[in-house]
């Protein structure tokens, strides 16, 4: 049997919050309960939003909780900003298959706001440009680059959410793999890196479930083996909003002032269905009895008492 290899793949764009921690804990428990290995990869593709200081801080926060890793972390080659040559090689591989085209649409600028939310453009008019037109537009503006998706429904079975399918052309459309400023897109980098790092299991937030068919298609186009996926619930504020890095009340700084590592893990373990109560517990103790079948599928509303410090 192959050893499970999981990963933490945080973007250092702010201090970790309770929701990030919830996903990180489940990734850690899933791997450690199976005697596997963990990679910590720093997803700092966006030079504007990401800062090294956040990466150092999140490693320190994970260590404080007792969530350790076996590879990556401070190692420079595990930071996406240092892995551009691998993304360029994958880009070439796709280009040689005729799957990549330049896009001159301005909406791509929205990628700057949130790397994996606003990137869908079902019918990009740039897909049909002639060579002449591309040359004319390139003189005026640096293009971004999209991949041409097939008319195909991709399906897979998520370890937690069950069967999931997506009509790539209709529900997603040709998507960008490189921004006009040269930054590599999350979708390409995550596939290249998980494959290169030998990751066999991806545990991450449910917000990325709808990105998975795109990624599975990229694995196939690049001739790579896809990992298994577990998309875990998101944590919501009592008003139904997703917790975000700007919710300072639930960021690690505030949480560390209020709770010990064991108290915080107890709260998270209860939310994850691993304990009936929020009794303090260590990560190592939780790994002994970790059970995916007890993890809820639906998003979890955080108690108002936790939000009020
Ligand atoms: N870096 C992404 C984030 O922090 C996670 C990507 C992934 O797990 O695939 O939202």
Coordinates of C-alpha atoms and ligand atoms in Angstrom, one line a residue:
X1 CA 0.0 0.0 0.0
X2 CA 1.3 3.5 -0.8
X3 CA 1.9 5.9 2.0
X4 CA -0.6 8.7 2.2
X5 CA 1.0 12.1 1.5
X6 CA -1.1 15.1 2.3
X7 CA -0.4 18.8 2.4
X8 CA -1.1 22.2 3.9
X9 CA -1.2 24.8 1.1
X10 CA -1.9 28.1 2.8
X11 CA -1.7 31.4 1.0
X12 CA 0.2 33.9 3.2
X13 CA -2.1 36.8 2.6
X14 CA -3.1 37.3 6.3
X15 CA -3.1 35.7 9.7
X16 CA -4.8 32.3 9.8
X17 CA -8.3 32.2 11.1
X18 CA -10.4 29.6 12.7
X19 CA -11.7 28.3 9.3
X20 CA -8.1 27.9 7.9
X21 CA -7.2 26.1 11.1
X22 CA -10.2 23.7 10.8
X23 CA -9.1 22.6 7.3
X24 CA -5.5 22.4 8.4
X25 CA -6.4 20.2 11.4
X26 CA -8.5 17.8 9.2
X27 CA -5.6 17.6 6.7
X28 CA -3.2 16.8 9.5
X29 CA -5.5 14.3 11.2
X30 CA -6.3 12.4 8.0
X31 CA -2.6 12.0 7.3
X32 CA -1.3 11.3 10.8
X33 CA -4.1 8.8 11.5
X34 CA -2.9 6.9 8.4
X35 CA 0.8 7.1 9.4
X36 CA 1.4 9.3 6.3
X37 CA 3.6 12.3 5.5
X38 CA 2.7 16.0 5.3
X39 CA 4.0 18.7 3.1
X40 CA 3.7 22.4 3.9
X41 CA 3.7 24.4 0.6
X42 CA 3.5 28.2 0.7
X43 CA 1.1 29.4 -2.0
X44 CA 2.5 32.9 -2.5
X45 CA 1.8 33.3 -6.2
X46 CA 0.2 36.7 -5.8
X47 CA 3.0 39.2 -5.1
X48 CA 0.6 41.9 -4.0
X49 CA -1.5 40.0 -1.5
X50 CA 1.2 37.6 -0.1
X51 CA 3.9 38.5 2.4
X52 CA 6.7 36.3 3.8
X53 CA 5.9 37.5 7.3
X54 CA 2.5 35.8 7.2
X55 CA 4.1 32.6 6.1
X56 CA 6.5 32.6 9.1
X57 CA 3.6 33.5 11.3
X58 CA 1.4 30.7 10.1
X59 CA 4.1 28.1 10.5
X60 CA 4.6 29.3 14.1
X61 CA 0.8 29.1 14.7
X62 CA 0.7 25.5 13.3
X63 CA 3.6 24.6 15.6
X64 CA 1.9 26.2 18.6
X65 CA -1.0 23.8 17.9
X66 CA 1.2 20.8 17.5
X67 CA 0.4 20.4 13.8
X68 CA 3.8 19.4 12.3
X69 CA 4.9 18.6 8.8
X70 CA 7.6 16.5 7.2
X71 CA 8.6 18.5 4.1
X72 CA 8.5 22.1 3.0
X73 CA 7.8 25.0 5.3
X74 CA 10.8 27.3 5.4
X75 CA 12.5 25.4 2.5
X76 CA 12.5 27.9 -0.4
X77 CA 11.8 25.4 -3.1
X78 CA 8.4 24.7 -1.5
X79 CA 7.3 28.4 -2.0
X80 CA 5.4 28.8 -5.2
X81 CA 7.1 32.1 -5.9
X82 CA 10.3 30.0 -6.5
X83 CA 8.7 27.4 -8.7
X84 CA 8.0 29.4 -11.9
X85 CA 10.2 27.2 -14.1
X86 CA 7.9 24.2 -13.3
X87 CA 4.8 26.2 -14.2
X88 CA 6.4 27.4 -17.4
X89 CA 7.2 23.8 -18.4
X90 CA 3.6 22.8 -17.8
X91 CA 2.4 25.8 -19.8
X92 CA 4.6 24.8 -22.7
X93 CA 3.3 21.2 -22.5
X94 CA -0.3 22.5 -22.8
X95 CA 0.7 25.0 -25.5
X96 CA 2.2 22.3 -27.6
X97 CA -1.1 20.5 -27.5
X98 CA -2.9 23.6 -28.8
X99 CA -4.8 24.0 -25.6
X100 CA -3.6 27.5 -24.7
X101 CA -4.5 30.9 -26.2
X102 CA -3.9 34.5 -25.4
X103 CA -6.8 36.5 -23.9
X104 CA -7.1 40.3 -24.1
X105 CA -10.2 40.7 -22.1
X106 CA -9.9 43.2 -19.3
X107 CA -12.1 41.1 -16.9
X108 CA -9.0 39.0 -16.2
X109 CA -7.8 41.9 -14.1
X110 CA -10.3 40.8 -11.6
X111 CA -8.0 37.9 -10.8
X112 CA -6.0 40.4 -8.8
X113 CA -8.8 40.5 -6.3
X114 CA -9.2 36.8 -5.5
X115 CA -7.1 34.2 -7.3
X116 CA -9.7 31.4 -7.5
X117 CA -13.1 33.1 -7.4
X118 CA -13.4 35.4 -10.4
X119 CA -11.7 33.4 -13.1
X120 CA -14.6 32.0 -14.9
X121 CA -15.5 33.2 -18.4
X122 CA -17.7 30.7 -20.1
X123 CA -17.3 32.0 -23.6
X124 CA -14.1 33.9 -24.1
X125 CA -14.2 35.8 -27.4
X126 CA -10.5 35.6 -27.7
X127 CA -10.6 31.8 -28.4
X128 CA -11.2 32.4 -32.1
X129 CA -8.8 35.3 -32.8
X130 CA -6.6 34.9 -36.0
X131 CA -2.8 35.1 -35.8
X132 CA -3.0 38.6 -37.3
X133 CA -5.5 39.8 -34.7
X134 CA -3.4 38.3 -31.9
X135 CA -0.3 40.2 -33.2
X136 CA -2.3 43.5 -33.5
X137 CA -3.7 43.2 -30.0
X138 CA -0.4 42.1 -28.4
X139 CA 1.2 45.3 -29.5
X140 CA -1.4 47.2 -27.5
X141 CA -1.7 45.0 -24.5
X142 CA 0.0 42.1 -22.7
X143 CA -2.4 39.1 -22.8
X144 CA -3.3 36.7 -20.1
X145 CA -3.4 33.0 -21.2
X146 CA -6.4 30.6 -21.0
X147 CA -6.7 26.9 -21.6
X148 CA -9.4 25.6 -23.9
X149 CA -11.6 23.2 -22.1
X150 CA -13.4 20.3 -23.8
X151 CA -17.1 19.8 -24.2
X152 CA -17.1 17.2 -21.5
X153 CA -18.6 16.5 -18.1
X154 CA -16.0 15.6 -15.5
X155 CA -17.0 13.6 -12.5
X156 CA -15.2 12.3 -9.5
X157 CA -16.0 11.1 -6.0
X158 CA -15.0 13.4 -3.2
X159 CA -14.0 11.5 0.0
X160 CA -16.4 13.6 2.1
X161 CA -18.9 15.3 -0.3
X162 CA -19.5 12.2 -2.5
X163 CA -20.1 12.2 -6.2
X164 CA -19.6 15.5 -8.0
X165 CA -19.8 16.4 -11.6
X166 CA -19.3 19.5 -13.7
X167 CA -19.9 20.3 -17.4
X168 CA -16.5 22.0 -17.9
X169 CA -17.5 24.1 -21.0
X170 CA -20.9 25.2 -19.7
X171 CA -20.2 25.6 -15.9
X172 CA -16.6 26.7 -16.0
X173 CA -15.4 27.7 -19.4
X174 CA -11.9 28.4 -20.7
X175 CA -10.0 29.4 -17.6
X176 CA -6.8 31.4 -17.2
X177 CA -3.5 29.7 -16.3
X178 CA -1.3 32.8 -16.5
X179 CA -2.2 36.4 -15.7
X180 CA -1.2 39.3 -18.0
X181 CA 1.3 40.5 -15.3
X182 CA 3.0 37.1 -15.7
X183 CA 1.8 35.6 -12.4
X184 CA 0.9 31.9 -12.7
X185 CA -2.7 31.1 -11.8
X186 CA -3.6 29.0 -8.8
X187 CA -5.3 26.2 -10.9
X188 CA -2.1 25.4 -12.8
X189 CA 0.3 25.8 -9.9
X190 CA -1.7 23.6 -7.5
X191 CA -1.8 20.7 -10.0
X192 CA 1.9 21.0 -11.0
X193 CA 2.9 21.2 -7.3
X194 CA 0.7 18.5 -5.9
X195 CA 1.9 16.1 -8.6
X196 CA 5.6 17.1 -8.3
X197 CA 5.5 16.8 -4.5
X198 CA 3.9 13.3 -4.7
X199 CA 0.7 14.4 -2.9
X200 CA -1.8 11.6 -2.8
X201 CA -4.5 13.2 -0.7
X202 CA -5.8 16.8 -0.8
X203 CA -7.9 18.0 2.2
X204 CA -9.1 21.6 1.8
X205 CA -12.2 23.9 2.1
X206 CA -15.4 23.2 0.2
X207 CA -15.0 26.5 -1.6
X208 CA -12.5 24.7 -3.8
X209 CA -14.8 21.8 -4.7
X210 CA -15.9 23.5 -7.9
X211 CA -12.3 24.0 -8.9
X212 CA -11.5 20.3 -8.8
X213 CA -12.9 19.3 -12.2
X214 CA -10.7 21.9 -13.8
X215 CA -7.7 20.6 -11.9
X216 CA -8.6 17.0 -12.8
X217 CA -8.7 18.0 -16.4
X218 CA -5.3 19.6 -16.1
X219 CA -3.8 16.5 -14.4
X220 CA -5.0 14.5 -17.5
X221 CA -3.8 17.0 -20.0
X222 CA -0.4 17.1 -18.4
X223 CA -0.2 13.3 -18.0
X224 CA -0.1 13.4 -14.2
X225 CA -1.8 11.3 -11.6
X226 CA -4.5 13.0 -9.6
X227 CA -4.7 12.7 -5.8
X228 CA -7.9 11.9 -3.9
X229 CA -9.9 14.8 -2.6
X230 CA -11.7 15.6 0.7
X231 CA -13.5 19.0 0.7
X232 CA -14.3 20.0 4.2
X233 CA -17.0 22.4 5.5
X234 CA -16.4 26.0 5.8
X235 CA -16.9 27.9 9.0
X236 CA -19.6 30.6 8.9
X237 CA -20.2 33.5 11.2
X238 CA -23.7 33.6 12.9
X239 CA -25.0 35.9 10.1
X240 CA -24.1 33.3 7.5
X241 CA -20.9 34.9 6.1
X242 CA -17.8 32.9 5.6
X243 CA -15.1 33.6 8.0
X244 CA -12.4 35.6 6.3
X245 CA -8.9 36.7 7.2
X246 CA -10.3 40.1 7.9
X247 CA -12.4 38.8 10.8
X248 CA -9.8 39.7 13.3
X249 CA -11.9 38.4 16.2
X250 CA -11.3 34.8 15.1
X251 CA -7.7 35.2 13.8
X252 CA -4.9 33.3 15.4
X253 CA -3.7 36.3 17.3
X254 CA -7.0 36.7 19.1
X255 CA -7.5 33.0 19.5
X256 CA -4.1 32.5 21.1
X257 CA -4.9 35.2 23.6
X258 CA -8.1 33.5 24.6
X259 CA -7.3 29.8 24.4
X260 CA -4.6 27.2 25.0
X261 CA -3.7 24.9 22.1
X262 CA -5.6 22.1 23.7
X263 CA -8.7 24.3 24.3
X264 CA -8.7 25.4 20.7
X265 CA -8.2 21.9 19.4
X266 CA -11.1 20.8 21.6
X267 CA -13.4 23.3 20.0
X268 CA -12.3 22.4 16.5
X269 CA -12.6 18.6 17.3
X270 CA -16.2 19.1 18.4
X271 CA -17.0 21.0 15.2
X272 CA -15.3 18.2 13.3
X273 CA -17.5 15.6 14.9
X274 CA -14.6 14.0 16.7
X275 CA -15.7 14.7 20.2
X276 CA -19.1 15.2 21.8
X277 CA -17.8 18.1 23.8
X278 CA -15.2 20.8 23.4
X279 CA -13.0 19.2 26.1
X280 CA -9.4 20.2 25.7
X281 CA -7.4 17.7 23.8
X282 CA -4.0 17.3 21.9
X283 CA -3.7 16.9 18.2
X284 CA -1.8 13.6 18.7
X285 CA -4.6 12.2 20.9
X286 CA -7.2 13.1 18.2
X287 CA -5.2 11.3 15.6
X288 CA -5.6 8.1 17.5
X289 CA -9.4 8.0 17.0
X290 CA -9.8 10.2 13.9
X291 CA -12.8 9.1 11.8
X292 CA -13.8 10.7 8.4
X293 CA -17.3 9.3 8.7
X294 CA -18.0 11.6 11.7
X295 CA -16.9 14.8 9.9
X296 CA -20.0 16.9 8.9
X297 CA -20.4 17.7 5.2
X298 CA -22.4 20.9 5.6
X299 CA -20.8 24.3 6.5
X300 CA -20.6 25.0 10.2
X301 CA -21.9 28.1 11.9
X302 CA -19.6 29.2 14.7
X303 CA -21.3 29.9 18.0
X304 CA -21.8 33.6 18.7
X305 CA -20.0 33.1 22.0
X306 CA -16.8 32.3 20.2
X307 CA -17.1 35.5 18.2
X308 CA -17.6 37.7 21.2
X309 CA -14.3 37.9 22.9
Ligands
LIG1 N1 -3.8 28.3 -1.2 C1 -5.2 28.0 -1.2 C2 -5.9 28.8 -0.1 O1 -5.2 29.2 0.9 C3 -5.6 26.6 -1.0 C4 -5.3 25.8 -2.2 C5 -5.6 24.3 -2.0 O2 -5.7 23.8 -0.9 O3 -5.7 23.7 -3.1 O4 -7.0 29.1 -0.1

